[in-house]
mmCIF file of C-alpha atoms in Angstrom:
data_model
loop_
_atom_site.group_PDB
_atom_site.id
_atom_site.type_symbol
_atom_site.label_atom_id
_atom_site.label_comp_id
_atom_site.label_asym_id
_atom_site.label_seq_id
_atom_site.Cartn_x
_atom_site.Cartn_y
_atom_site.Cartn_z
ATOM 1 C CA UNK A 16 -1.814 -6.480 -12.545
ATOM 2 C CA UNK A 17 -1.751 -9.644 -10.431
ATOM 3 C CA UNK A 18 -1.024 -12.777 -12.448
ATOM 4 C CA UNK A 19 -1.459 -16.431 -11.527
ATOM 5 C CA UNK A 20 0.827 -19.104 -12.936
ATOM 6 C CA UNK A 21 -0.920 -22.479 -12.955
ATOM 7 C CA UNK A 22 1.604 -25.287 -12.742
ATOM 8 C CA UNK A 23 4.990 -24.843 -11.101
ATOM 9 C CA UNK A 24 6.997 -27.411 -13.026
ATOM 10 C CA UNK A 25 9.761 -26.452 -15.438
ATOM 11 C CA UNK A 26 7.464 -24.464 -17.759
ATOM 12 C CA UNK A 27 5.792 -22.618 -14.885
ATOM 13 C CA UNK A 28 9.177 -21.648 -13.470
ATOM 14 C CA UNK A 29 10.254 -20.373 -16.878
ATOM 15 C CA UNK A 30 7.093 -18.254 -17.137
ATOM 16 C CA UNK A 31 7.648 -16.813 -13.653
ATOM 17 C CA UNK A 32 11.186 -15.748 -14.583
ATOM 18 C CA UNK A 33 9.856 -14.023 -17.710
ATOM 19 C CA UNK A 34 6.990 -12.325 -15.845
ATOM 20 C CA UNK A 35 9.341 -10.961 -13.187
ATOM 21 C CA UNK A 36 11.034 -8.922 -15.943
ATOM 22 C CA UNK A 37 7.820 -7.120 -16.917
ATOM 23 C CA UNK A 38 7.210 -3.728 -15.339
ATOM 24 C CA UNK A 39 3.418 -4.063 -15.707
ATOM 25 C CA UNK A 40 3.355 -7.252 -13.663
ATOM 26 C CA UNK A 41 2.261 -6.779 -10.061
ATOM 27 C CA UNK A 42 2.213 -9.847 -7.870
ATOM 28 C CA UNK A 43 2.834 -13.298 -9.267
ATOM 29 C CA UNK A 44 0.960 -16.117 -7.553
ATOM 30 C CA UNK A 45 2.012 -19.700 -8.200
ATOM 31 C CA UNK A 46 -0.748 -22.306 -8.241
ATOM 32 C CA UNK A 47 0.006 -26.024 -7.993
ATOM 33 C CA UNK A 48 -1.464 -28.994 -6.136
ATOM 34 C CA UNK A 49 1.968 -30.337 -5.250
ATOM 35 C CA UNK A 50 3.326 -28.921 -2.015
ATOM 36 C CA UNK A 51 6.963 -29.594 -2.949
ATOM 37 C CA UNK A 52 6.629 -27.448 -6.069
ATOM 38 C CA UNK A 53 4.941 -24.646 -4.144
ATOM 39 C CA UNK A 54 7.697 -24.595 -1.530
ATOM 40 C CA UNK A 55 10.389 -24.608 -4.205
ATOM 41 C CA UNK A 56 8.773 -21.702 -6.091
ATOM 42 C CA UNK A 57 8.289 -19.676 -2.897
ATOM 43 C CA UNK A 58 11.954 -20.039 -2.008
ATOM 44 C CA UNK A 59 13.380 -19.563 -5.505
ATOM 45 C CA UNK A 60 11.213 -16.676 -6.688
ATOM 46 C CA UNK A 61 9.973 -15.083 -3.441
ATOM 47 C CA UNK A 62 6.321 -15.398 -4.531
ATOM 48 C CA UNK A 63 3.147 -16.522 -2.816
ATOM 49 C CA UNK A 64 1.661 -19.845 -3.818
ATOM 50 C CA UNK A 65 -1.699 -21.565 -3.465
ATOM 51 C CA UNK A 66 -3.043 -25.058 -4.088
ATOM 52 C CA UNK A 67 -6.540 -24.092 -5.283
ATOM 53 C CA UNK A 68 -7.295 -22.070 -8.418
ATOM 54 C CA UNK A 69 -10.764 -20.788 -7.507
ATOM 55 C CA UNK A 70 -9.769 -19.445 -4.111
ATOM 56 C CA UNK A 71 -6.527 -17.999 -5.530
ATOM 57 C CA UNK A 72 -8.468 -15.890 -8.017
ATOM 58 C CA UNK A 73 -10.605 -14.413 -5.242
ATOM 59 C CA UNK A 74 -7.950 -14.034 -2.544
ATOM 60 C CA UNK A 75 -5.320 -12.417 -4.776
ATOM 61 C CA UNK A 76 -7.627 -10.587 -7.211
ATOM 62 C CA UNK A 77 -5.946 -12.257 -10.181
ATOM 63 C CA UNK A 78 -6.510 -10.497 -13.501
ATOM 64 C CA UNK A 79 -4.673 -12.991 -15.746
ATOM 65 C CA UNK A 80 -3.693 -16.654 -15.650
ATOM 66 C CA UNK A 81 -0.830 -18.406 -17.387
ATOM 67 C CA UNK A 82 -1.492 -22.120 -17.880
ATOM 68 C CA UNK A 83 1.765 -24.050 -17.577
ATOM 69 C CA UNK A 84 0.497 -27.580 -17.131
ATOM 70 C CA UNK A 85 0.526 -30.617 -19.399
ATOM 71 C CA UNK A 86 -2.058 -30.241 -22.203
ATOM 72 C CA UNK A 87 -4.032 -33.255 -20.977
ATOM 73 C CA UNK A 88 -4.839 -31.429 -17.723
ATOM 74 C CA UNK A 89 -5.948 -28.100 -19.255
ATOM 75 C CA UNK A 90 -9.676 -28.887 -19.281
ATOM 76 C CA UNK A 91 -9.698 -30.099 -15.701
#
């Protein structure tokens, strides 16, 4: 199952580390607007990243999303 992690700050990175330990987890796709965070996650975790949620869902056939952003940004 392909999973998207929205937000690649400290909580997103923690979630990625946990997801990498699950056998059921297929590809992990990091999603963040900040380029510096995407580059860091790509290098540290060897994952693909995107800046746009809607296109990420279609391109990578994401079946689940983990929201790891500040609560104030969840609705947006």
